[in-house]
Amino acid sequence: MNLPQLPAIMFEPLVRAALLEDLGRAGDLTTNAIVPADHLETMVMTTRQPGRIAGLDLAVLAFQLIDPAIQVKIERPDGSAVQAGDVIATVSGPGRGLLTAERTALNFLSHLSGIATATGSVVEAVRGHKARIVCTRKTTPGLRALEKYAVRAGGGSNHRFGLDDAVLIKDNHIAIAKGIRPAIERVRASVGHLVKVEVEVDTLDQLTQALDLGVDAVLLDNMSLEDLGKAVAMVDGRAITEASGRITPTTAPAIAATGVDLISIGWLTHSAPVLDIGLDYR
C-alpha cells in the first residue's frame, strides 16, 4: 500500500498532553520503584488478533518523548495486514521509559489500528465494485486528522475534513431554506467557483431537483436498494453518488452493486473497536 507517512511531529502536542495526563504530578510510581534507572530492555509490540495497522508513528513519538534513548524498529508498517501473534515493532532502551510510555503508545496505536481494521473489513466486502469506502465528520474531537489517516491506512478514502472543505447541504439546511432550490441558489451566490457542492436527498423527487441545478455530488441517504439503483441510473454520471445510512460489512456489497461511487460510514471512526495490541517482554 502506497500510504504517505503520517507527519507525527504535527501531533507532538497531542501525544505530549496524553503522556502528561498519565504521568500526573509524581510520574510513574510503580515503574520508578521497581525498575533500576540504568536497566536496559528489549520488548516487542505484538498483535493479539487479526487486523490492519495504523498509528505507529504516534507510538514511536510517545516512547521517544519519554526517553530519546529508546529505539523502535518497525517490522510491520502502517497499512499492513496482520495476524494474531505478529510482531509489528521491536522497542529497545531504558526499561523505565518503555514501561512508562507503554499505555499511551498502545492507546494511540490500538485505537487507530481498530479504525483501519474496521475500514479494511468494509473495503474487502465491496471488492470487485467501483464504490470507495469513505469516512465522515463523526470523529473524536481533536483526533479527526489521525482517525481519517487511519481510514486511509485501512484502504478507505476521506470525505471532507471540516465545514470549510466543501458544501454539504443537509436536511436541516433544506428545511430552513424552504427547499432544495433556494438552498442551492444561496450557496451558489455565496461560495467561490472552486468549491464543490453536495446535496443530501431522501427521495427520487429531491434527486431530480438537485440534478436540475447542477450539483457536484448527491448524498443518497437511507434509500432502499431499489431506489439506490434508480438514483444511479437517473444521475447517469452527471454527479458523484454517495450512499449512506447504517451501512455494515454485511449490507455494503448489495449497496455497492447498485453502482454508487461512494459509501460513507460514520461508525468507522466513532465506534470501531480497538485492535488488541500488547507490549510484551521478549
PDB file of C-alpha atoms in Angstrom:
ATOM      1  CA  MET A   1       0.000   0.000   0.000  1.00  0.00           C
ATOM      2  CA  ASN A   2       1.354   3.420  -1.000  1.00  0.00           C
ATOM      3  CA  LEU A   3       0.480   5.232   2.213  1.00  0.00           C
ATOM      4  CA  PRO A   4       2.101   8.638   2.828  1.00  0.00           C
ATOM      5  CA  GLN A   5       3.957   8.771   6.132  1.00  0.00           C
ATOM      6  CA  LEU A   6       1.969  10.306   8.973  1.00  0.00           C
ATOM      7  CA  PRO A   7       3.667  13.613   9.929  1.00  0.00           C
ATOM      8  CA  ALA A   8       3.840  12.698  13.608  1.00  0.00           C
ATOM      9  CA  ILE A   9       5.613  15.915  14.556  1.00  0.00           C
ATOM     10  CA  MET A  10       2.353  17.749  13.866  1.00  0.00           C
ATOM     11  CA  PHE A  11       0.767  15.726  16.655  1.00  0.00           C
ATOM     12  CA  GLU A  12       3.541  16.103  19.240  1.00  0.00           C
ATOM     13  CA  PRO A  13       1.409  18.410  21.447  1.00  0.00           C
ATOM     14  CA  LEU A  14      -1.368  15.797  21.460  1.00  0.00           C
ATOM     15  CA  VAL A  15       0.976  12.950  22.396  1.00  0.00           C
ATOM     16  CA  ARG A  16       2.735  15.096  24.967  1.00  0.00           C
ATOM     17  CA  ALA A  17      -0.611  16.013  26.565  1.00  0.00           C
ATOM     18  CA  ALA A  18      -1.587  12.335  26.726  1.00  0.00           C
ATOM     19  CA  LEU A  19       1.688  11.480  28.454  1.00  0.00           C
ATOM     20  CA  LEU A  20       1.299  14.321  30.939  1.00  0.00           C
ATOM     21  CA  GLU A  21      -2.230  13.152  31.705  1.00  0.00           C
ATOM     22  CA  ASP A  22      -0.821   9.740  32.604  1.00  0.00           C
ATOM     23  CA  LEU A  23       2.234  10.964  34.492  1.00  0.00           C
ATOM     24  CA  GLY A  24       0.273  13.352  36.686  1.00  0.00           C
ATOM     25  CA  ARG A  25       2.156  15.124  39.465  1.00  0.00           C
ATOM     26  CA  ALA A  26       4.578  12.396  40.523  1.00  0.00           C
ATOM     27  CA  GLY A  27       5.374  10.312  37.449  1.00  0.00           C
ATOM     28  CA  ASP A  28       5.275   6.527  37.191  1.00  0.00           C
ATOM     29  CA  LEU A  29       5.379   5.480  40.851  1.00  0.00           C
ATOM     30  CA  THR A  30       5.293   1.756  40.099  1.00  0.00           C
ATOM     31  CA  THR A  31       7.972   1.607  37.413  1.00  0.00           C
ATOM     32  CA  ASN A  32      10.314   4.015  39.169  1.00  0.00           C
ATOM     33  CA  ALA A  33      10.182   1.877  42.312  1.00  0.00           C
ATOM     34  CA  ILE A  34      10.750  -1.464  40.592  1.00  0.00           C
ATOM     35  CA  VAL A  35      12.962  -0.850  37.542  1.00  0.00           C
ATOM     36  CA  PRO A  36      16.548   0.387  38.105  1.00  0.00           C
ATOM     37  CA  ALA A  37      17.373   3.630  36.334  1.00  0.00           C
ATOM     38  CA  ASP A  38      20.183   2.000  34.338  1.00  0.00           C
ATOM     39  CA  HIS A  39      18.231  -1.106  33.317  1.00  0.00           C
ATOM     40  CA  LEU A  40      18.064  -1.672  29.543  1.00  0.00           C
ATOM     41  CA  GLU A  41      15.377  -3.812  27.944  1.00  0.00           C
ATOM     42  CA  THR A  42      14.060  -5.020  24.608  1.00  0.00           C
ATOM     43  CA  MET A  43      10.320  -5.599  24.164  1.00  0.00           C
ATOM     44  CA  VAL A  44       8.008  -6.242  21.214  1.00  0.00           C
ATOM     45  CA  MET A  45       4.666  -4.816  20.220  1.00  0.00           C
ATOM     46  CA  THR A  46       2.552  -7.791  19.235  1.00  0.00           C
ATOM     47  CA  THR A  47      -0.923  -8.117  17.752  1.00  0.00           C
ATOM     48  CA  ARG A  48      -3.354 -10.373  19.586  1.00  0.00           C
ATOM     49  CA  GLN A  49      -5.946 -10.546  16.833  1.00  0.00           C
ATOM     50  CA  PRO A  50      -6.042 -10.119  13.040  1.00  0.00           C
ATOM     51  CA  GLY A  51      -6.319  -6.613  11.696  1.00  0.00           C
ATOM     52  CA  ARG A  52      -4.623  -3.730   9.973  1.00  0.00           C
ATOM     53  CA  ILE A  53      -2.036  -1.374  11.470  1.00  0.00           C
ATOM     54  CA  ALA A  54      -2.203   2.409  11.802  1.00  0.00           C
ATOM     55  CA  GLY A  55      -0.580   4.884  14.164  1.00  0.00           C
ATOM     56  CA  LEU A  56       2.911   3.517  14.647  1.00  0.00           C
ATOM     57  CA  ASP A  57       4.471   6.963  14.306  1.00  0.00           C
ATOM     58  CA  LEU A  58       2.386   8.165  17.259  1.00  0.00           C
ATOM     59  CA  ALA A  59       3.521   5.185  19.322  1.00  0.00           C
ATOM     60  CA  VAL A  60       7.165   5.870  18.443  1.00  0.00           C
ATOM     61  CA  LEU A  61       6.731   9.513  19.408  1.00  0.00           C
ATOM     62  CA  ALA A  62       5.269   8.542  22.786  1.00  0.00           C
ATOM     63  CA  PHE A  63       8.291   6.391  23.615  1.00  0.00           C
ATOM     64  CA  GLN A  64      10.831   8.941  22.452  1.00  0.00           C
ATOM     65  CA  LEU A  65       9.199  11.856  24.272  1.00  0.00           C
ATOM     66  CA  ILE A  66       9.608   9.895  27.497  1.00  0.00           C
ATOM     67  CA  ASP A  67      13.199   8.930  26.692  1.00  0.00           C
ATOM     68  CA  PRO A  68      15.004   9.879  23.451  1.00  0.00           C
ATOM     69  CA  ALA A  69      17.335   6.906  24.011  1.00  0.00           C
ATOM     70  CA  ILE A  70      14.534   4.483  23.161  1.00  0.00           C
ATOM     71  CA  GLN A  71      14.888   2.932  19.715  1.00  0.00           C
ATOM     72  CA  VAL A  72      11.964   1.486  17.746  1.00  0.00           C
ATOM     73  CA  LYS A  73      12.396  -0.892  14.819  1.00  0.00           C
ATOM     74  CA  ILE A  74       9.170  -1.158  12.840  1.00  0.00           C
ATOM     75  CA  GLU A  75       8.517  -4.624  11.457  1.00  0.00           C
ATOM     76  CA  ARG A  76       5.010  -4.142  10.023  1.00  0.00           C
ATOM     77  CA  PRO A  77       4.388  -0.544   8.908  1.00  0.00           C
ATOM     78  CA  ASP A  78       1.084   1.291   8.828  1.00  0.00           C
ATOM     79  CA  GLY A  79      -1.305  -0.223   6.315  1.00  0.00           C
ATOM     80  CA  SER A  80      -0.011  -3.755   6.905  1.00  0.00           C
ATOM     81  CA  ALA A  81      -2.465  -6.611   7.334  1.00  0.00           C
ATOM     82  CA  VAL A  82      -1.506  -8.654  10.392  1.00  0.00           C
ATOM     83  CA  GLN A  83      -2.452 -11.890  12.093  1.00  0.00           C
ATOM     84  CA  ALA A  84      -2.623 -12.671  15.798  1.00  0.00           C
ATOM     85  CA  GLY A  85       0.885 -13.034  17.186  1.00  0.00           C
ATOM     86  CA  ASP A  86       2.628 -10.875  14.587  1.00  0.00           C
ATOM     87  CA  VAL A  87       5.404  -8.626  15.869  1.00  0.00           C
ATOM     88  CA  ILE A  88       4.815  -5.153  14.483  1.00  0.00           C
ATOM     89  CA  ALA A  89       7.719  -3.372  16.185  1.00  0.00           C
ATOM     90  CA  THR A  90      10.695  -4.016  18.459  1.00  0.00           C
ATOM     91  CA  VAL A  91      11.329  -1.424  21.182  1.00  0.00           C
ATOM     92  CA  SER A  92      14.705  -1.171  22.924  1.00  0.00           C
ATOM     93  CA  GLY A  93      16.190   1.134  25.509  1.00  0.00           C
ATOM     94  CA  PRO A  94      15.861   2.190  29.146  1.00  0.00           C
ATOM     95  CA  GLY A  95      13.335  -0.083  30.817  1.00  0.00           C
ATOM     96  CA  ARG A  96      11.726   2.717  32.787  1.00  0.00           C
ATOM     97  CA  GLY A  97      10.942   4.630  29.637  1.00  0.00           C
ATOM     98  CA  LEU A  98       9.489   1.591  27.902  1.00  0.00           C
ATOM     99  CA  LEU A  99       7.031   0.857  30.679  1.00  0.00           C
ATOM    100  CA  THR A 100       6.138   4.491  31.376  1.00  0.00           C
ATOM    101  CA  ALA A 101       5.260   5.214  27.728  1.00  0.00           C
ATOM    102  CA  GLU A 102       3.635   1.826  27.108  1.00  0.00           C
ATOM    103  CA  ARG A 103      -0.018   2.668  27.709  1.00  0.00           C
ATOM    104  CA  THR A 104      -0.031   5.987  25.859  1.00  0.00           C
ATOM    105  CA  ALA A 105       1.736   4.424  22.871  1.00  0.00           C
ATOM    106  CA  LEU A 106      -0.664   1.491  22.784  1.00  0.00           C
ATOM    107  CA  ASN A 107      -3.736   3.689  23.265  1.00  0.00           C
ATOM    108  CA  PHE A 108      -2.966   5.601  20.086  1.00  0.00           C
ATOM    109  CA  LEU A 109      -1.849   2.529  18.169  1.00  0.00           C
ATOM    110  CA  SER A 110      -4.748   0.284  19.179  1.00  0.00           C
ATOM    111  CA  HIS A 111      -7.385   2.942  18.527  1.00  0.00           C
ATOM    112  CA  LEU A 112      -6.100   3.899  15.086  1.00  0.00           C
ATOM    113  CA  SER A 113      -5.455   0.284  14.124  1.00  0.00           C
ATOM    114  CA  GLY A 114      -9.019  -0.522  15.132  1.00  0.00           C
ATOM    115  CA  ILE A 115     -10.287   2.106  12.692  1.00  0.00           C
ATOM    116  CA  ALA A 116      -8.002   0.796   9.961  1.00  0.00           C
ATOM    117  CA  THR A 117      -9.186  -2.754  10.644  1.00  0.00           C
ATOM    118  CA  ALA A 118     -12.864  -1.792  10.534  1.00  0.00           C
ATOM    119  CA  THR A 119     -12.321   0.132   7.311  1.00  0.00           C
ATOM    120  CA  GLY A 120     -10.482  -2.789   5.771  1.00  0.00           C
ATOM    121  CA  SER A 121     -13.367  -5.122   6.547  1.00  0.00           C
ATOM    122  CA  VAL A 122     -15.783  -2.993   4.521  1.00  0.00           C
ATOM    123  CA  VAL A 123     -13.270  -2.341   1.737  1.00  0.00           C
ATOM    124  CA  GLU A 124     -12.843  -6.093   1.376  1.00  0.00           C
ATOM    125  CA  ALA A 125     -16.612  -6.630   1.420  1.00  0.00           C
ATOM    126  CA  VAL A 126     -17.129  -4.410  -1.640  1.00  0.00           C
ATOM    127  CA  ARG A 127     -14.091  -5.616  -3.577  1.00  0.00           C
ATOM    128  CA  GLY A 128     -14.966  -6.012  -7.238  1.00  0.00           C
ATOM    129  CA  HIS A 129     -17.274  -2.990  -7.256  1.00  0.00           C
ATOM    130  CA  LYS A 130     -16.251   0.581  -8.046  1.00  0.00           C
ATOM    131  CA  ALA A 131     -17.570   2.030  -4.783  1.00  0.00           C
ATOM    132  CA  ARG A 132     -15.000   3.574  -2.454  1.00  0.00           C
ATOM    133  CA  ILE A 133     -15.469   3.469   1.309  1.00  0.00           C
ATOM    134  CA  VAL A 134     -15.292   6.909   2.905  1.00  0.00           C
ATOM    135  CA  CYS A 135     -15.469   8.247   6.451  1.00  0.00           C
ATOM    136  CA  THR A 136     -17.454  11.182   7.847  1.00  0.00           C
ATOM    137  CA  ARG A 137     -17.016  14.039  10.346  1.00  0.00           C
ATOM    138  CA  LYS A 138     -18.226  11.771  13.158  1.00  0.00           C
ATOM    139  CA  THR A 139     -14.802  11.715  14.766  1.00  0.00           C
ATOM    140  CA  THR A 140     -13.347  12.050  18.261  1.00  0.00           C
ATOM    141  CA  PRO A 141     -12.826  15.778  18.988  1.00  0.00           C
ATOM    142  CA  GLY A 142      -9.176  16.623  18.489  1.00  0.00           C
ATOM    143  CA  LEU A 143      -8.375  13.338  16.724  1.00  0.00           C
ATOM    144  CA  ARG A 144     -10.009  13.891  13.336  1.00  0.00           C
ATOM    145  CA  ALA A 145      -6.858  14.077  11.236  1.00  0.00           C
ATOM    146  CA  LEU A 146      -5.481  10.953  12.908  1.00  0.00           C
ATOM    147  CA  GLU A 147      -8.710   8.988  12.581  1.00  0.00           C
ATOM    148  CA  LYS A 148      -9.078   9.952   8.939  1.00  0.00           C
ATOM    149  CA  TYR A 149      -5.480   8.865   8.385  1.00  0.00           C
ATOM    150  CA  ALA A 150      -6.393   5.501   9.912  1.00  0.00           C
ATOM    151  CA  VAL A 151      -9.253   5.172   7.430  1.00  0.00           C
ATOM    152  CA  ARG A 152      -6.737   5.623   4.607  1.00  0.00           C
ATOM    153  CA  ALA A 153      -4.448   3.061   6.221  1.00  0.00           C
ATOM    154  CA  GLY A 154      -7.351   0.625   6.088  1.00  0.00           C
ATOM    155  CA  GLY A 155      -7.810   1.149   2.364  1.00  0.00           C
ATOM    156  CA  GLY A 156     -10.613   3.714   2.579  1.00  0.00           C
ATOM    157  CA  SER A 157     -10.845   7.321   1.471  1.00  0.00           C
ATOM    158  CA  ASN A 158     -11.683  10.567   3.219  1.00  0.00           C
ATOM    159  CA  HIS A 159     -14.789  12.691   2.980  1.00  0.00           C
ATOM    160  CA  ARG A 160     -14.394  16.376   3.857  1.00  0.00           C
ATOM    161  CA  PHE A 161     -12.163  17.153   6.832  1.00  0.00           C
ATOM    162  CA  GLY A 162     -14.264  20.040   8.079  1.00  0.00           C
ATOM    163  CA  LEU A 163     -17.013  22.510   7.340  1.00  0.00           C
ATOM    164  CA  ASP A 164     -14.651  24.585   5.192  1.00  0.00           C
ATOM    165  CA  ASP A 165     -13.682  21.839   2.721  1.00  0.00           C
ATOM    166  CA  ALA A 166     -16.839  21.828   0.637  1.00  0.00           C
ATOM    167  CA  VAL A 167     -20.569  22.497   0.777  1.00  0.00           C
ATOM    168  CA  LEU A 168     -22.825  19.691   2.006  1.00  0.00           C
ATOM    169  CA  ILE A 169     -26.452  20.781   2.088  1.00  0.00           C
ATOM    170  CA  LYS A 170     -28.297  18.553   4.555  1.00  0.00           C
ATOM    171  CA  ASP A 171     -31.932  18.138   5.554  1.00  0.00           C
ATOM    172  CA  ASN A 172     -31.896  20.918   8.173  1.00  0.00           C
ATOM    173  CA  HIS A 173     -30.379  23.361   5.695  1.00  0.00           C
ATOM    174  CA  ILE A 174     -33.108  22.476   3.208  1.00  0.00           C
ATOM    175  CA  ALA A 175     -35.823  22.867   5.855  1.00  0.00           C
ATOM    176  CA  ILE A 176     -34.609  26.324   6.897  1.00  0.00           C
ATOM    177  CA  ALA A 177     -34.211  27.453   3.279  1.00  0.00           C
ATOM    178  CA  LYS A 178     -37.702  26.117   2.463  1.00  0.00           C
ATOM    179  CA  GLY A 179     -36.493  23.841  -0.296  1.00  0.00           C
ATOM    180  CA  ILE A 180     -33.571  22.433  -2.243  1.00  0.00           C
ATOM    181  CA  ARG A 181     -33.621  25.144  -4.922  1.00  0.00           C
ATOM    182  CA  PRO A 182     -33.322  28.151  -2.587  1.00  0.00           C
ATOM    183  CA  ALA A 183     -30.647  26.335  -0.556  1.00  0.00           C
ATOM    184  CA  ILE A 184     -28.523  25.678  -3.626  1.00  0.00           C
ATOM    185  CA  GLU A 185     -29.106  29.135  -5.044  1.00  0.00           C
ATOM    186  CA  ARG A 186     -27.943  30.759  -1.793  1.00  0.00           C
ATOM    187  CA  VAL A 187     -24.825  28.588  -1.774  1.00  0.00           C
ATOM    188  CA  ARG A 188     -24.001  29.351  -5.402  1.00  0.00           C
ATOM    189  CA  ALA A 189     -24.271  33.070  -4.651  1.00  0.00           C
ATOM    190  CA  SER A 190     -22.007  32.792  -1.627  1.00  0.00           C
ATOM    191  CA  VAL A 191     -19.103  30.387  -2.252  1.00  0.00           C
ATOM    192  CA  GLY A 192     -16.249  30.508  -4.715  1.00  0.00           C
ATOM    193  CA  HIS A 193     -16.263  28.786  -8.093  1.00  0.00           C
ATOM    194  CA  LEU A 194     -13.821  26.081  -6.932  1.00  0.00           C
ATOM    195  CA  VAL A 195     -15.997  24.899  -4.041  1.00  0.00           C
ATOM    196  CA  LYS A 196     -17.803  21.600  -4.651  1.00  0.00           C
ATOM    197  CA  VAL A 197     -21.491  21.350  -3.736  1.00  0.00           C
ATOM    198  CA  GLU A 198     -23.147  18.167  -2.480  1.00  0.00           C
ATOM    199  CA  VAL A 199     -26.813  17.821  -1.514  1.00  0.00           C
ATOM    200  CA  GLU A 200     -28.373  15.217   0.748  1.00  0.00           C
ATOM    201  CA  VAL A 201     -31.570  13.753  -0.723  1.00  0.00           C
ATOM    202  CA  ASP A 202     -34.037  11.271   0.727  1.00  0.00           C
ATOM    203  CA  THR A 203     -36.282  10.770  -2.286  1.00  0.00           C
ATOM    204  CA  LEU A 204     -36.011  10.474  -6.053  1.00  0.00           C
ATOM    205  CA  ASP A 205     -38.055  13.672  -6.419  1.00  0.00           C
ATOM    206  CA  GLN A 206     -35.454  15.570  -4.382  1.00  0.00           C
ATOM    207  CA  LEU A 207     -32.739  13.984  -6.519  1.00  0.00           C
ATOM    208  CA  THR A 208     -34.377  15.321  -9.678  1.00  0.00           C
ATOM    209  CA  GLN A 209     -34.391  18.835  -8.218  1.00  0.00           C
ATOM    210  CA  ALA A 210     -30.723  18.625  -7.241  1.00  0.00           C
ATOM    211  CA  LEU A 211     -29.650  17.318 -10.634  1.00  0.00           C
ATOM    212  CA  ASP A 212     -31.575  20.048 -12.445  1.00  0.00           C
ATOM    213  CA  LEU A 213     -29.488  22.584 -10.508  1.00  0.00           C
ATOM    214  CA  GLY A 214     -26.171  21.001 -11.485  1.00  0.00           C
ATOM    215  CA  VAL A 215     -24.760  19.902  -8.136  1.00  0.00           C
ATOM    216  CA  ASP A 216     -21.414  18.124  -7.993  1.00  0.00           C
ATOM    217  CA  ALA A 217     -22.475  15.246  -5.741  1.00  0.00           C
ATOM    218  CA  VAL A 218     -25.590  13.777  -4.181  1.00  0.00           C
ATOM    219  CA  LEU A 219     -25.801  12.060  -0.806  1.00  0.00           C
ATOM    220  CA  LEU A 220     -28.414   9.317  -1.116  1.00  0.00           C
ATOM    221  CA  ASP A 221     -29.475   8.970   2.497  1.00  0.00           C
ATOM    222  CA  ASN A 222     -31.075   5.762   3.803  1.00  0.00           C
ATOM    223  CA  MET A 223     -32.510   4.804   0.428  1.00  0.00           C
ATOM    224  CA  SER A 224     -33.689   1.285  -0.355  1.00  0.00           C
ATOM    225  CA  LEU A 225     -31.611  -0.811  -2.736  1.00  0.00           C
ATOM    226  CA  GLU A 226     -34.281  -0.362  -5.372  1.00  0.00           C
ATOM    227  CA  ASP A 227     -34.210   3.421  -5.053  1.00  0.00           C
ATOM    228  CA  LEU A 228     -30.415   3.477  -4.997  1.00  0.00           C
ATOM    229  CA  GLY A 229     -30.356   1.636  -8.302  1.00  0.00           C
ATOM    230  CA  LYS A 230     -32.896   4.061  -9.767  1.00  0.00           C
ATOM    231  CA  ALA A 231     -30.924   7.021  -8.401  1.00  0.00           C
ATOM    232  CA  VAL A 232     -27.678   5.869 -10.025  1.00  0.00           C
ATOM    233  CA  ALA A 233     -29.495   5.467 -13.338  1.00  0.00           C
ATOM    234  CA  MET A 234     -31.050   8.937 -13.019  1.00  0.00           C
ATOM    235  CA  VAL A 235     -27.702  10.550 -12.248  1.00  0.00           C
ATOM    236  CA  ASP A 236     -26.064   8.765 -15.195  1.00  0.00           C
ATOM    237  CA  GLY A 237     -22.622  10.150 -14.425  1.00  0.00           C
ATOM    238  CA  ARG A 238     -23.722  13.779 -14.054  1.00  0.00           C
ATOM    239  CA  ALA A 239     -22.719  13.859 -10.357  1.00  0.00           C
ATOM    240  CA  ILE A 240     -20.909  11.755  -7.796  1.00  0.00           C
ATOM    241  CA  THR A 241     -23.281   9.393  -5.985  1.00  0.00           C
ATOM    242  CA  GLU A 242     -22.777   8.690  -2.284  1.00  0.00           C
ATOM    243  CA  ALA A 243     -24.828   6.185  -0.295  1.00  0.00           C
ATOM    244  CA  SER A 244     -25.120   6.479   3.487  1.00  0.00           C
ATOM    245  CA  GLY A 245     -27.174   5.233   6.407  1.00  0.00           C
ATOM    246  CA  ARG A 246     -26.247   2.488   8.899  1.00  0.00           C
ATOM    247  CA  ILE A 247     -24.111   0.531   6.434  1.00  0.00           C
ATOM    248  CA  THR A 248     -22.237  -2.570   7.628  1.00  0.00           C
ATOM    249  CA  PRO A 249     -19.842  -5.066   6.002  1.00  0.00           C
ATOM    250  CA  THR A 250     -22.879  -7.307   5.547  1.00  0.00           C
ATOM    251  CA  THR A 251     -25.057  -4.743   3.758  1.00  0.00           C
ATOM    252  CA  ALA A 252     -22.261  -2.946   1.876  1.00  0.00           C
ATOM    253  CA  PRO A 253     -21.887  -5.417  -1.039  1.00  0.00           C
ATOM    254  CA  ALA A 254     -25.514  -5.061  -2.168  1.00  0.00           C
ATOM    255  CA  ILE A 255     -25.263  -1.273  -1.879  1.00  0.00           C
ATOM    256  CA  ALA A 256     -22.042  -1.248  -3.892  1.00  0.00           C
ATOM    257  CA  ALA A 257     -23.729  -3.410  -6.537  1.00  0.00           C
ATOM    258  CA  THR A 258     -26.196  -0.587  -7.266  1.00  0.00           C
ATOM    259  CA  GLY A 259     -23.314   1.321  -8.856  1.00  0.00           C
ATOM    260  CA  VAL A 260     -22.838   4.141  -6.357  1.00  0.00           C
ATOM    261  CA  ASP A 261     -19.466   5.872  -6.377  1.00  0.00           C
ATOM    262  CA  LEU A 262     -19.045   6.236  -2.605  1.00  0.00           C
ATOM    263  CA  ILE A 263     -20.299   4.549   0.542  1.00  0.00           C
ATOM    264  CA  SER A 264     -19.931   6.750   3.630  1.00  0.00           C
ATOM    265  CA  ILE A 265     -19.857   5.176   7.076  1.00  0.00           C
ATOM    266  CA  GLY A 266     -19.743   7.096  10.352  1.00  0.00           C
ATOM    267  CA  TRP A 267     -19.066   4.188  12.693  1.00  0.00           C
ATOM    268  CA  LEU A 268     -15.634   3.614  11.185  1.00  0.00           C
ATOM    269  CA  THR A 269     -14.365   6.491  13.307  1.00  0.00           C
ATOM    270  CA  HIS A 270     -16.891   6.810  16.122  1.00  0.00           C
ATOM    271  CA  SER A 271     -17.488   3.164  17.071  1.00  0.00           C
ATOM    272  CA  ALA A 272     -14.779   0.914  15.669  1.00  0.00           C
ATOM    273  CA  PRO A 273     -13.407  -1.409  18.392  1.00  0.00           C
ATOM    274  CA  VAL A 274      -9.719  -1.148  19.191  1.00  0.00           C
ATOM    275  CA  LEU A 275      -7.277  -3.676  17.797  1.00  0.00           C
ATOM    276  CA  ASP A 276      -5.745  -5.610  20.695  1.00  0.00           C
ATOM    277  CA  ILE A 277      -2.013  -4.904  20.685  1.00  0.00           C
ATOM    278  CA  GLY A 278       0.365  -5.548  23.555  1.00  0.00           C
ATOM    279  CA  LEU A 279       3.918  -4.683  24.603  1.00  0.00           C
ATOM    280  CA  ASP A 280       5.479  -7.979  25.564  1.00  0.00           C
ATOM    281  CA  TYR A 281       8.656  -8.952  27.423  1.00  0.00           C
ATOM    282  CA  ARG A 282      10.955 -10.692  24.975  1.00  0.00           C
TER     283      ARG A 282
END
